[in-house]
mmCIF file of C-alpha atoms and ligand atoms in Angstrom:
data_model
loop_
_atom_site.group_PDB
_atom_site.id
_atom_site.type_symbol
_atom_site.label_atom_id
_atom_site.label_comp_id
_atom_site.label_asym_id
_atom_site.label_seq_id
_atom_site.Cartn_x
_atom_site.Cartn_y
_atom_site.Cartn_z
ATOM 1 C CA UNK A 2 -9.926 -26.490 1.179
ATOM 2 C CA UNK A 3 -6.708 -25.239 2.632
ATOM 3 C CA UNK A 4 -7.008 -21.727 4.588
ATOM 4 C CA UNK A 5 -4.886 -18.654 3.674
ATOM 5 C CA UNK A 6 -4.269 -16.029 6.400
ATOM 6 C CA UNK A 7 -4.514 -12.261 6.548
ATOM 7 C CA UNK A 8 -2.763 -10.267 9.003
ATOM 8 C CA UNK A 9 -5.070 -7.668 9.561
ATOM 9 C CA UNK A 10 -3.421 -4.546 11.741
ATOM 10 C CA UNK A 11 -6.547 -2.850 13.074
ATOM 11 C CA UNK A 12 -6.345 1.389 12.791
ATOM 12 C CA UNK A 13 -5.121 3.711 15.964
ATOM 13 C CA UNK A 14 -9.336 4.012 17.065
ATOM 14 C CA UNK A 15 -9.360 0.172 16.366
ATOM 15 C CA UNK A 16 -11.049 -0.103 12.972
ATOM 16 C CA UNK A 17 -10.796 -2.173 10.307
ATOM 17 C CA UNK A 18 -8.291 -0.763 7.246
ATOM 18 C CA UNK A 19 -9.595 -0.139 3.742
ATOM 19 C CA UNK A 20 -6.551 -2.850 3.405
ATOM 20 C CA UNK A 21 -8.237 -5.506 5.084
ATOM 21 C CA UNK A 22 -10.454 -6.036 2.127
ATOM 22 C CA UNK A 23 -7.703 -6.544 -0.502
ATOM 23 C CA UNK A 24 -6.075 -9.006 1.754
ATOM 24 C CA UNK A 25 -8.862 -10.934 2.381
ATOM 25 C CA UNK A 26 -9.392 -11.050 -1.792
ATOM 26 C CA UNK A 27 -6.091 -12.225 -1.845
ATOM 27 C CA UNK A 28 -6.367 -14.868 0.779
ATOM 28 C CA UNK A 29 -9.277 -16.146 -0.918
ATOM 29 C CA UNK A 30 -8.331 -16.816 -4.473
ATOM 30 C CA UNK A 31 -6.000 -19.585 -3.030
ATOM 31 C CA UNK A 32 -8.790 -20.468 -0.280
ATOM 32 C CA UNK A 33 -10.111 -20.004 3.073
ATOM 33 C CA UNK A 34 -9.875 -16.687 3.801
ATOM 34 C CA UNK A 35 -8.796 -16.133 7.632
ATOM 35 C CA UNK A 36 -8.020 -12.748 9.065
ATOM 36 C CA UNK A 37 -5.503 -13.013 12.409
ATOM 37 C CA UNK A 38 -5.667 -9.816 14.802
ATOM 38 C CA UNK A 39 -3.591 -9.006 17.471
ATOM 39 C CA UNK A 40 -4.877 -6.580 19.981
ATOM 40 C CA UNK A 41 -3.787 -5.683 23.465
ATOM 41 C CA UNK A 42 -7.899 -5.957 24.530
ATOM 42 C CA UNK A 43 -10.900 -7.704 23.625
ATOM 43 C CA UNK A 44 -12.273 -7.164 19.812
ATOM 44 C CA UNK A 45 -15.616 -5.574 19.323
ATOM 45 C CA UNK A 46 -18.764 -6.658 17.716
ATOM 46 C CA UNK A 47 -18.335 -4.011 14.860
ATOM 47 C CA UNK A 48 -14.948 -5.029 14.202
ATOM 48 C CA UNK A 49 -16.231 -8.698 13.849
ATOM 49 C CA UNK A 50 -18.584 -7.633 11.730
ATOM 50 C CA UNK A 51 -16.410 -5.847 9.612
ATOM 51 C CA UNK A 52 -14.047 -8.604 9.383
ATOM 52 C CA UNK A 53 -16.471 -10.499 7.794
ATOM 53 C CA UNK A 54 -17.971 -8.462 5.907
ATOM 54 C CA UNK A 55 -14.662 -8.194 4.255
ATOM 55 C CA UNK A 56 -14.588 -11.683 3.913
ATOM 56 C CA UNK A 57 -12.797 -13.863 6.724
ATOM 57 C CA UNK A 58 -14.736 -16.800 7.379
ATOM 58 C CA UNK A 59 -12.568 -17.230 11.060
ATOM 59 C CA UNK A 60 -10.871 -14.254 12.827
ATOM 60 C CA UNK A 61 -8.022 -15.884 14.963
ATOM 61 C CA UNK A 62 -7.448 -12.742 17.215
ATOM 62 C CA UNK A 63 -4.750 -13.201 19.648
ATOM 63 C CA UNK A 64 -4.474 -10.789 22.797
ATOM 64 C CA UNK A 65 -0.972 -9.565 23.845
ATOM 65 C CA UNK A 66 -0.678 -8.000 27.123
ATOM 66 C CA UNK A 67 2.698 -6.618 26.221
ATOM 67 C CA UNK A 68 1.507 -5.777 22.702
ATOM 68 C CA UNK A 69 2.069 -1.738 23.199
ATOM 69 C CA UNK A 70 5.427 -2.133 24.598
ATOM 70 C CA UNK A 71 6.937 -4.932 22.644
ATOM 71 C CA UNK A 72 7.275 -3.841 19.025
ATOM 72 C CA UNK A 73 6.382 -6.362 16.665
ATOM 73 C CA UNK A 74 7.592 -9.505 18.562
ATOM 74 C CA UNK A 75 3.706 -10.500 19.320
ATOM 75 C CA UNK A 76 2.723 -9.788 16.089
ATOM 76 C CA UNK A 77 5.110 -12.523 14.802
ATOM 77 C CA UNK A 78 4.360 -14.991 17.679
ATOM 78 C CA UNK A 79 0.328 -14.866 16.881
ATOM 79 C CA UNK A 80 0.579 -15.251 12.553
ATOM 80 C CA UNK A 81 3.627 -18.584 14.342
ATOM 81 C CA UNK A 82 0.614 -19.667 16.570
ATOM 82 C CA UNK A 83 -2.090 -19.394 13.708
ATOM 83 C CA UNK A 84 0.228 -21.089 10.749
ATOM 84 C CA UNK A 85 0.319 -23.804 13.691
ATOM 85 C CA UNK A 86 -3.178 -23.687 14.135
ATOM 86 C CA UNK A 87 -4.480 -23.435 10.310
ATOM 87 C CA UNK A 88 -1.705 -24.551 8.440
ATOM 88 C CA UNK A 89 -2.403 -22.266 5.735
ATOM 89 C CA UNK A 90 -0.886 -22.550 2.152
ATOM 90 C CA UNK A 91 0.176 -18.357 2.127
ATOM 91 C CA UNK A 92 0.540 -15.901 4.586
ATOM 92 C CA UNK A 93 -0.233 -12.404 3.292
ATOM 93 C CA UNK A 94 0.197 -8.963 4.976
ATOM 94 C CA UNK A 95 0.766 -5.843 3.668
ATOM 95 C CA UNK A 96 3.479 -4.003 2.615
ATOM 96 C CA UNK A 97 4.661 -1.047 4.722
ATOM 97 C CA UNK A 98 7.720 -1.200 6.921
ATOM 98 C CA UNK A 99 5.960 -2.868 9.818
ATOM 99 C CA UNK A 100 4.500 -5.810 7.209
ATOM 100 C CA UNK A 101 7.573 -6.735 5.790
ATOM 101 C CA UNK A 102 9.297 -6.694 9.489
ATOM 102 C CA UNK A 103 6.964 -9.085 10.628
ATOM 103 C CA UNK A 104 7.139 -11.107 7.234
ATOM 104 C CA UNK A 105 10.663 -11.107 7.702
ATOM 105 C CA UNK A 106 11.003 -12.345 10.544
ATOM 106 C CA UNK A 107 8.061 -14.843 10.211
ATOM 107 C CA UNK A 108 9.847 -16.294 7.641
ATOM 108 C CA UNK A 109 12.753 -16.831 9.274
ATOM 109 C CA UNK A 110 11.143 -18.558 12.399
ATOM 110 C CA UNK A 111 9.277 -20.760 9.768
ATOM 111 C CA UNK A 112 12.163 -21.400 8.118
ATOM 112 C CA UNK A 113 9.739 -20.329 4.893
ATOM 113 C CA UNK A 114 9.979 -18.417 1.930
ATOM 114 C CA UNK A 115 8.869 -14.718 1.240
ATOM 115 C CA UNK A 116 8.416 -12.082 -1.459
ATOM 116 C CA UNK A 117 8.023 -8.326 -1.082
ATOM 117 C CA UNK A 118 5.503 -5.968 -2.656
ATOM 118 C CA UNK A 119 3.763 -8.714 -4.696
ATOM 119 C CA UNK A 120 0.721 -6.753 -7.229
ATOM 120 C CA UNK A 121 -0.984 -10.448 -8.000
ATOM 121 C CA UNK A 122 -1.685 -14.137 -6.285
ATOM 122 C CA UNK A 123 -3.415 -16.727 -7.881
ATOM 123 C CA UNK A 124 -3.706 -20.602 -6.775
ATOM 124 C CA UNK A 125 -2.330 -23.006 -9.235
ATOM 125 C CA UNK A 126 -3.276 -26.525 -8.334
ATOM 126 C CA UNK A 127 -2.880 -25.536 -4.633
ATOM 127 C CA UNK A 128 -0.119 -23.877 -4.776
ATOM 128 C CA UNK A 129 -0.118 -20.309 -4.305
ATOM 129 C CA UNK A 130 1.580 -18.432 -7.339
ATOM 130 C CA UNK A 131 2.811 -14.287 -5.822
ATOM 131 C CA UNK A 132 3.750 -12.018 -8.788
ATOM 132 C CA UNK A 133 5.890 -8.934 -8.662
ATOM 133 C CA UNK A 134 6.788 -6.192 -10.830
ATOM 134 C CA UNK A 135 10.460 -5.835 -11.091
ATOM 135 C CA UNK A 136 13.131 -3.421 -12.806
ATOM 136 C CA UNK A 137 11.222 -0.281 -12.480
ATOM 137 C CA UNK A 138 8.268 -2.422 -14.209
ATOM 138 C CA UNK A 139 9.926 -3.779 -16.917
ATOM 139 C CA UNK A 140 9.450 -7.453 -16.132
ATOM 140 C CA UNK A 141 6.938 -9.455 -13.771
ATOM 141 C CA UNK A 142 8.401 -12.618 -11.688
ATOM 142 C CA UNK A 143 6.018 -15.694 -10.781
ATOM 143 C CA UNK A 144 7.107 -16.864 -7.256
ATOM 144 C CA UNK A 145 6.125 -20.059 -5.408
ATOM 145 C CA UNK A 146 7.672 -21.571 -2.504
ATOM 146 C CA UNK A 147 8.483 -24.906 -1.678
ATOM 147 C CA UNK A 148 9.293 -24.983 1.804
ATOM 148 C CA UNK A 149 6.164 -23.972 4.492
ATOM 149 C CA UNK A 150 3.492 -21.220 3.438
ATOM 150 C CA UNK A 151 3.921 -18.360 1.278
ATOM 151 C CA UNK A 152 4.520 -14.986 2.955
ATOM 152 C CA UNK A 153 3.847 -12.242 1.571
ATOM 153 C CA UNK A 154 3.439 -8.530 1.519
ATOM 154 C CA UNK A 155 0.638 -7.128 -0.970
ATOM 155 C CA UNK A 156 1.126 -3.881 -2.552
ATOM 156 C CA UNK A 157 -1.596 -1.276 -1.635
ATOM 157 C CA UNK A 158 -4.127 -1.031 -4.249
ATOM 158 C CA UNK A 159 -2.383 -4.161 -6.284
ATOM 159 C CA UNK A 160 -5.352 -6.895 -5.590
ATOM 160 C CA UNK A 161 -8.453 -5.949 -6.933
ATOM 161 C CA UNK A 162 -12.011 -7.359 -6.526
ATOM 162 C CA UNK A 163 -13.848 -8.026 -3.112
ATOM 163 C CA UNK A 164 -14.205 -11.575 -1.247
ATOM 164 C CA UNK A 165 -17.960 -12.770 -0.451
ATOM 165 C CA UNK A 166 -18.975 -10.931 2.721
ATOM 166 C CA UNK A 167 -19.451 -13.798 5.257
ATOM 167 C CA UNK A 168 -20.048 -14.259 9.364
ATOM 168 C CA UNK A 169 -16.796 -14.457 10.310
ATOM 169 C CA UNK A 170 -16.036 -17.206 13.339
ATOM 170 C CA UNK A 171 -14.214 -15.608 15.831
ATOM 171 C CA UNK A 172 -11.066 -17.585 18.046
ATOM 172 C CA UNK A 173 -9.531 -15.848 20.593
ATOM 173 C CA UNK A 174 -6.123 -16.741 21.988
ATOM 174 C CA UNK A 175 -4.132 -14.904 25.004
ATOM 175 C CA UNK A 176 -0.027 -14.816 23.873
ATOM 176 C CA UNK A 177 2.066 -16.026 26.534
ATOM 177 C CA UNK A 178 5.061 -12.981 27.165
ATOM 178 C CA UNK A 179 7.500 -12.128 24.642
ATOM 179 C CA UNK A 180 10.093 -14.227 24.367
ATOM 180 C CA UNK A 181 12.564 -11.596 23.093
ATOM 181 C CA UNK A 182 11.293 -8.659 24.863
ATOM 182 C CA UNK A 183 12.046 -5.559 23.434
ATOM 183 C CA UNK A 184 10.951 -1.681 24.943
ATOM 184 C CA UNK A 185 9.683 1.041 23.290
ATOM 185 C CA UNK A 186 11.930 3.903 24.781
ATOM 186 C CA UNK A 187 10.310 6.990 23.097
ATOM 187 C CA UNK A 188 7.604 7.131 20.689
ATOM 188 C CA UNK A 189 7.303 10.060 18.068
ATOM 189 C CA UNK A 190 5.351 11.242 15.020
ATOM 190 C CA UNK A 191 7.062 13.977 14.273
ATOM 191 C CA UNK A 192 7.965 13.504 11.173
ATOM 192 C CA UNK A 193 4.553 12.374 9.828
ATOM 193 C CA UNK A 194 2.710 15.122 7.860
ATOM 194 C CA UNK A 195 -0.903 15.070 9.541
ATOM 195 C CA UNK A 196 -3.580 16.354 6.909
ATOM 196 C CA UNK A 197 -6.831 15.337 6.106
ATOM 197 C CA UNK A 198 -6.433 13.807 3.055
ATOM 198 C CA UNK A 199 -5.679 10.058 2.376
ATOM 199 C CA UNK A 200 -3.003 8.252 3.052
ATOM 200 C CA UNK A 201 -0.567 8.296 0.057
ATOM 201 C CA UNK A 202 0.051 4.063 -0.080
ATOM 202 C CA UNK A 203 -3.040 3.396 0.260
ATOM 203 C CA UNK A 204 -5.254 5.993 -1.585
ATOM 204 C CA UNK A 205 -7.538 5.052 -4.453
ATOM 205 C CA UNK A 206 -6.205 8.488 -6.174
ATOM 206 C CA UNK A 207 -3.287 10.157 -5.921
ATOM 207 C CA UNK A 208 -2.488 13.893 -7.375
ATOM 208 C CA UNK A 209 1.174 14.241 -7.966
ATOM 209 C CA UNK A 210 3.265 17.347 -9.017
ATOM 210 C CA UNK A 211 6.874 17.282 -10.264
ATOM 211 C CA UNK A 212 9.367 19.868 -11.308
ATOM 212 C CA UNK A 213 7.289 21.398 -13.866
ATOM 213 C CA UNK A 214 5.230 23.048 -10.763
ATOM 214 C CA UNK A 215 8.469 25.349 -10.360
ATOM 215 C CA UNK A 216 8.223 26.368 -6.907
ATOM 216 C CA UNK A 217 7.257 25.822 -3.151
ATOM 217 C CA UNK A 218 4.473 28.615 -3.355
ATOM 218 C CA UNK A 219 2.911 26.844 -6.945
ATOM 219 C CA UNK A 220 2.835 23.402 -5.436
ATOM 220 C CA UNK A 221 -0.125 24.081 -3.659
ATOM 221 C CA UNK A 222 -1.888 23.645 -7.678
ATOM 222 C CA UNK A 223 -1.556 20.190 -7.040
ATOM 223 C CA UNK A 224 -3.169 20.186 -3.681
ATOM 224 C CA UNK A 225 -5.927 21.691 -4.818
ATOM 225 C CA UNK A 226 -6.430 19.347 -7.526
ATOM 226 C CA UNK A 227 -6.235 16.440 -5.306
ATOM 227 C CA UNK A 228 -8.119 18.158 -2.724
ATOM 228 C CA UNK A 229 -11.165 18.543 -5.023
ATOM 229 C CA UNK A 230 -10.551 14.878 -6.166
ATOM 230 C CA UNK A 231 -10.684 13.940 -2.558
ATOM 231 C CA UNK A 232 -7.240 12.372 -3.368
ATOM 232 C CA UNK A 233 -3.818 12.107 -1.638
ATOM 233 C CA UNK A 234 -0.730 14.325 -2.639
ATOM 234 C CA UNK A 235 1.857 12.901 -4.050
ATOM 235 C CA UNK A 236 5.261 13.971 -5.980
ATOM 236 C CA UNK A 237 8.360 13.573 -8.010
ATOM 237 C CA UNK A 238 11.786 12.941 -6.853
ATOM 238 C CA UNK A 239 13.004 16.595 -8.304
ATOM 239 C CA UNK A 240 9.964 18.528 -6.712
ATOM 240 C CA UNK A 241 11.030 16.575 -3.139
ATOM 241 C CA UNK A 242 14.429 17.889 -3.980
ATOM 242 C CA UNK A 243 13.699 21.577 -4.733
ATOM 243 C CA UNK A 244 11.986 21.534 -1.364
ATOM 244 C CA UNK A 245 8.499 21.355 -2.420
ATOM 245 C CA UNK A 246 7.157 19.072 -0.537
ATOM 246 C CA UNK A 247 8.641 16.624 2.211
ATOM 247 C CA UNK A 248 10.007 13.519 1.385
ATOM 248 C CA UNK A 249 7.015 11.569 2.664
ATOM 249 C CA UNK A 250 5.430 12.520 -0.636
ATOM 250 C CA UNK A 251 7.786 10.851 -3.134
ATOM 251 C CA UNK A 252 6.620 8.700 -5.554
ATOM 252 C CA UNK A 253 9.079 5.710 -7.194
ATOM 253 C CA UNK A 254 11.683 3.765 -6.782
ATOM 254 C CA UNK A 255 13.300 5.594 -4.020
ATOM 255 C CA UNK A 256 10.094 6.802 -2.374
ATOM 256 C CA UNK A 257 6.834 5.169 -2.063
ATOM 257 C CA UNK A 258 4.863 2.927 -4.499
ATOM 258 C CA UNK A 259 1.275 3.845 -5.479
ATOM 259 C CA UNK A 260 -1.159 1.850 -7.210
ATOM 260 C CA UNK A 261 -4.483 3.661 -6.979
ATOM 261 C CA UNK A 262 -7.732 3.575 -9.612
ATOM 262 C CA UNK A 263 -6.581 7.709 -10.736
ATOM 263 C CA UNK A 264 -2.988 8.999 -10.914
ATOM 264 C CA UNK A 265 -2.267 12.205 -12.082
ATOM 265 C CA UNK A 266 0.918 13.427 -13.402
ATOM 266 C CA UNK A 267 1.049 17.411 -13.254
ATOM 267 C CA UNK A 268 4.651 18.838 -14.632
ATOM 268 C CA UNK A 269 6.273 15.430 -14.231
ATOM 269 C CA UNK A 270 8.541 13.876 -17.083
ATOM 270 C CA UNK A 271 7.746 10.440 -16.416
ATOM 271 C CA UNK A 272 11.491 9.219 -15.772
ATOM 272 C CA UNK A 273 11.929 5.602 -15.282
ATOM 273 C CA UNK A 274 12.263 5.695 -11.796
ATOM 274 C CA UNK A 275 9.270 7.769 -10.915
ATOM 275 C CA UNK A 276 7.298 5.237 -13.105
ATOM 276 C CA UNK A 277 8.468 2.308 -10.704
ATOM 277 C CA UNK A 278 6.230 3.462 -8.055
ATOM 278 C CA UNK A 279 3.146 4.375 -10.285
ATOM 279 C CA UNK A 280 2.900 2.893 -13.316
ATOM 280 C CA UNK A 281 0.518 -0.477 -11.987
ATOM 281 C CA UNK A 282 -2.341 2.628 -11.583
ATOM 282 C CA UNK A 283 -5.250 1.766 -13.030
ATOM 283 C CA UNK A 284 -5.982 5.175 -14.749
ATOM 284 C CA UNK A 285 -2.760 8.022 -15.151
ATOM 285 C CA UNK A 286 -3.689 11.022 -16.994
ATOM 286 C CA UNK A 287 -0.824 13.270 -17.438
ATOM 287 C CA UNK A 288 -0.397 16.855 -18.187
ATOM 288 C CA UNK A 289 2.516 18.330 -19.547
ATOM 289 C CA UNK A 290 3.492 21.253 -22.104
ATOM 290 C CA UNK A 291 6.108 18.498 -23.678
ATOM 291 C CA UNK A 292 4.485 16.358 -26.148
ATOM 292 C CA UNK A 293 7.455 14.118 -26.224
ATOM 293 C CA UNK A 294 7.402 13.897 -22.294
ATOM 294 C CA UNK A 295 8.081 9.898 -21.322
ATOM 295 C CA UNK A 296 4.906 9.966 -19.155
ATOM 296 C CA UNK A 297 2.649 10.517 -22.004
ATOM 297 C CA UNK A 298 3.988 6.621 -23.013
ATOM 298 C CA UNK A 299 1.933 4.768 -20.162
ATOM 299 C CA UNK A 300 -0.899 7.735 -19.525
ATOM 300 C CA UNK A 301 -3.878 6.547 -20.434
ATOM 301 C CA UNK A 302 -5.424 10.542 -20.682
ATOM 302 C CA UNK A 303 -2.771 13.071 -21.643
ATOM 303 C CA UNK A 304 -3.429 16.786 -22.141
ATOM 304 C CA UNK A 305 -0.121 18.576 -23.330
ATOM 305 C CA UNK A 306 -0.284 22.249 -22.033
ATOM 306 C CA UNK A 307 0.188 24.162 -19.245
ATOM 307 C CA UNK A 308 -0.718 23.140 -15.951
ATOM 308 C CA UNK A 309 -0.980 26.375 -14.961
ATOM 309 C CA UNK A 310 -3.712 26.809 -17.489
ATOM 310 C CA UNK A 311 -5.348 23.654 -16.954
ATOM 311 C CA UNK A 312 -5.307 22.185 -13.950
ATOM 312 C CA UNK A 313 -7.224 26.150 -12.779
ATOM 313 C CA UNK A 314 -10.139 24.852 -15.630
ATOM 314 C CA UNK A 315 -10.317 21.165 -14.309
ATOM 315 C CA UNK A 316 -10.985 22.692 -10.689
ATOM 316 C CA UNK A 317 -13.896 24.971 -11.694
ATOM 317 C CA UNK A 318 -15.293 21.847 -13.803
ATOM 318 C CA UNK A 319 -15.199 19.712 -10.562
ATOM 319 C CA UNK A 320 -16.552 22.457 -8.765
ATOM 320 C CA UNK A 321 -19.465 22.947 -10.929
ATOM 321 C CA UNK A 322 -20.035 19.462 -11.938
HETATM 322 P P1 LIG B 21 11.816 16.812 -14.796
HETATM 323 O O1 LIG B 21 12.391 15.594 -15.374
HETATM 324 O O2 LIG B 21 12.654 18.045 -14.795
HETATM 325 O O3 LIG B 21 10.468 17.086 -15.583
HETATM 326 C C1 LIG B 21 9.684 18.218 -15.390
HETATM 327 C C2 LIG B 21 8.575 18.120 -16.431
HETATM 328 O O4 LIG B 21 7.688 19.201 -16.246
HETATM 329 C C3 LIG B 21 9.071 18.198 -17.876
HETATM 330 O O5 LIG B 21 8.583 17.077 -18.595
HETATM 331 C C4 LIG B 21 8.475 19.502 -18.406
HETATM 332 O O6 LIG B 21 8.089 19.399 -19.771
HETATM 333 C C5 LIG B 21 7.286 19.677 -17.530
HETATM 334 N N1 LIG B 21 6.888 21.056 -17.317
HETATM 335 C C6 LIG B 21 7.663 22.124 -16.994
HETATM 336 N N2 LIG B 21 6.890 23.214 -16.835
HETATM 337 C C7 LIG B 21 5.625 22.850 -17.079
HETATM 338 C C8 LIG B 21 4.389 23.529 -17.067
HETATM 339 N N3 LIG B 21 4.302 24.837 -16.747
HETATM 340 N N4 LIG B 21 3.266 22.838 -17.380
HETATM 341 C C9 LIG B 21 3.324 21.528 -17.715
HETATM 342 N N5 LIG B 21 4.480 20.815 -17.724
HETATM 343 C C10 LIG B 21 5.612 21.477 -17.398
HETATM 344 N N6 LIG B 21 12.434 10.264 -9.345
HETATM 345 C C11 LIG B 21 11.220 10.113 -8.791
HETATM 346 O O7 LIG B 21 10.252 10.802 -9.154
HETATM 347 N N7 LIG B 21 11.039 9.180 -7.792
HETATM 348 C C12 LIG B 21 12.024 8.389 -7.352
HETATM 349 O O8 LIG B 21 11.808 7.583 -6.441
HETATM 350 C C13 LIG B 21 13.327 8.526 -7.946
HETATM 351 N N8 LIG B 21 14.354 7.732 -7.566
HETATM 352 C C14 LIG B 21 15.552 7.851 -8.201
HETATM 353 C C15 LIG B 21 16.591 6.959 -7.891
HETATM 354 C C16 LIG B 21 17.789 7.041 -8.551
HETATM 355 C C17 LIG B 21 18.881 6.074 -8.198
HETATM 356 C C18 LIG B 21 17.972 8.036 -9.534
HETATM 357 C C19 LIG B 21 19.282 8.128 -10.290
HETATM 358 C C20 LIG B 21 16.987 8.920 -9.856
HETATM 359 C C21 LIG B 21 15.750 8.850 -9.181
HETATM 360 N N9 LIG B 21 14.712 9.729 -9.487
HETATM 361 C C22 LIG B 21 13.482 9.517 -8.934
HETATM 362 C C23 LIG B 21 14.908 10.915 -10.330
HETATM 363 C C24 LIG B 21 14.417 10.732 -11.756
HETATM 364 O O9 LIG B 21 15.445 10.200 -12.541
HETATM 365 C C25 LIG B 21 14.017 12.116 -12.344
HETATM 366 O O10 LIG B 21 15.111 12.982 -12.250
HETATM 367 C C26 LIG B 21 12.815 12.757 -11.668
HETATM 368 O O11 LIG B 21 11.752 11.838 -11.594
HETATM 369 C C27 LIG B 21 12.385 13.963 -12.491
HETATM 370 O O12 LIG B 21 11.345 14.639 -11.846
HETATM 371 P P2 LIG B 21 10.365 15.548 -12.685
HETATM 372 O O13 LIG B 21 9.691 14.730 -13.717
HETATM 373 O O14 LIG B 21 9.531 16.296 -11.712
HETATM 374 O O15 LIG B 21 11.362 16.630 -13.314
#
């Protein structure tokens, strides 16, 4: 059976990522599931375990002493090293700005093919088939490559189901130097909004709030909804604009795409590029006080009144359910 690989970026405290898991699912529908790590130290038994219990059979963990300083250079010489190693039929990682660096350039060393922010992979007769969702949605595209393995970058929240949790085998691997060094000058987070809800990509349910909201001081609505959800914040382009919320928060086709289990649509018209980033959620209830509002075409719940008026009542229900 012919392995797949998972790049598998561990978290700031050196966890494994809710991620990890819908990689791994990925990597094996099209076969053996193996997770590559790159680290600047030695891995843990907990992480091991958790590895596996995600699903890689092997963990090919690579140590870079120059991993902190060098960017992503290492990053792309250990999944180089591993494709070497386990000549796998796909490559998959996911798809932030870091994932599709590194798939970028991977590709290019491999002289390979790759496709951004796939939602689907399936094997067909060994070869691995990536779908995407293209023109705000309107159309999917069935990619295969024909030159080295698939890379890819997975859409958060796009591959469903689990693989079998396993012992994962652990090979470890020290990187020689950078070949291209690179230095990181100055390092800031400035711009980050720190809260403690979830991460927007990668949430299983987002609250959103668009226009309809109508100011700064009546956004905060919609993070109470999500807040009693347990659910990340999210927004429309024209509540971004107004100032409501920071540009971080943007959902669709010029901000950030979202495919969680919940999305819900407070005040938001449901204009084709805000559906771009959204509309692969697995549940979107919408509330609006326009019945003919364009969201209420791909919500699966839709309540058309006053969010004002509702969204108060869904709290208390949460609260007292
Ligand atoms: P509106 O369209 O103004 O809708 C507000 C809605 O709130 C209305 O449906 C109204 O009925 C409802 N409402 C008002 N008051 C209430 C109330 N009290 N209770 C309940 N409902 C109420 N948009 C994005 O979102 N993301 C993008 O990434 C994005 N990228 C774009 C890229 C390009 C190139 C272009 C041209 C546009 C882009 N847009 C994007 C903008 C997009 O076209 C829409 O203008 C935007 O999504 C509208 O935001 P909205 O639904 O909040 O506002």
């Amino acid at each position: 059976m012919t392995n797949a690989l998972a790049l598998i970026g561990l978290t700031p405290d050196g966890t494994v990522p809710p991620a990890a898991a819908a990689l791994l699912a990925g990597a094996a529908r099209l076969g053996t599931p193996v997770a590559v790590v790159v680290t600047g130290g030695a891995l843990d038994e907990p992480t091991i375990s958790a590895l596996g219990a995600s699903g890689a059979r092997q963990v090919l963990h690579y140590t870079a002493d120059d991993l902190a300083e060098s960017l992503l250079t290492p990053v792309v010489d250990a999944l180089a090293a591993a494709v070497e190693s386990a000549q796998p039929s796909a490559v998959l990682l996911e798809n932030v700005i870091d994932g599709r660096e590194v798939a970028g350039r991977l590709a290019v060393r491999l002289g390979s093919g790759m496709v951004v922010d796939i939602v689907d992979i399936r094997d067909q007769d060994g070869l691995p088939v990536a779908t995407t969702s293209v023109l705000g949605g309107a159309y999917t595209v069935e990619s295969v490559t024909d030159g080295g393995p698939l890379i890819a970058t997975v859409r958060q929240g796009a591959i469903e189901g689990t693989a079998a949790a396993v012992t994962a085998e652990v090979i470890s691997a020290a990187l020689p130097p950078s070949a291209m060094p690179s230095a990181v000058v100055e390092s800031s987070n400035d711009a980050q909004v720190t809260s403690g809800r979830p991460e927007l990509r990668a949430a299983t349910r987002v609250v959103s709030g668009g226009r309809g909201l109508q100011s700064k001081e009546n956004f905060v609505l919609v993070e109470q909804l999500a807040d009693a959800l347990g659910a990340a914040v999210g927004a429309s382009r024209a509540a971004v604009d107004a100032g409501y919320v920071p540009q971080s928060a943007q959902v669709g086709q010029t901000g950030v795409t979202v495919s969680p289990q919940l999305y819900v649509a407070l005040g938001i018209s449901g204009a084709i590029q805000h559906r771009a980033g959204m509309q692969t959620a697995k549940t979107i209830v919408a509330i609006n006080r326009d019945p003919d509002a364009p969201i209420f075409d791909i919500a699966d719940f839709g309540i058309v009144g006053d969010v004002f008026t509702v969204v108060p009542q869904i709290i208390e229900k949460i609260g007292t359910a």
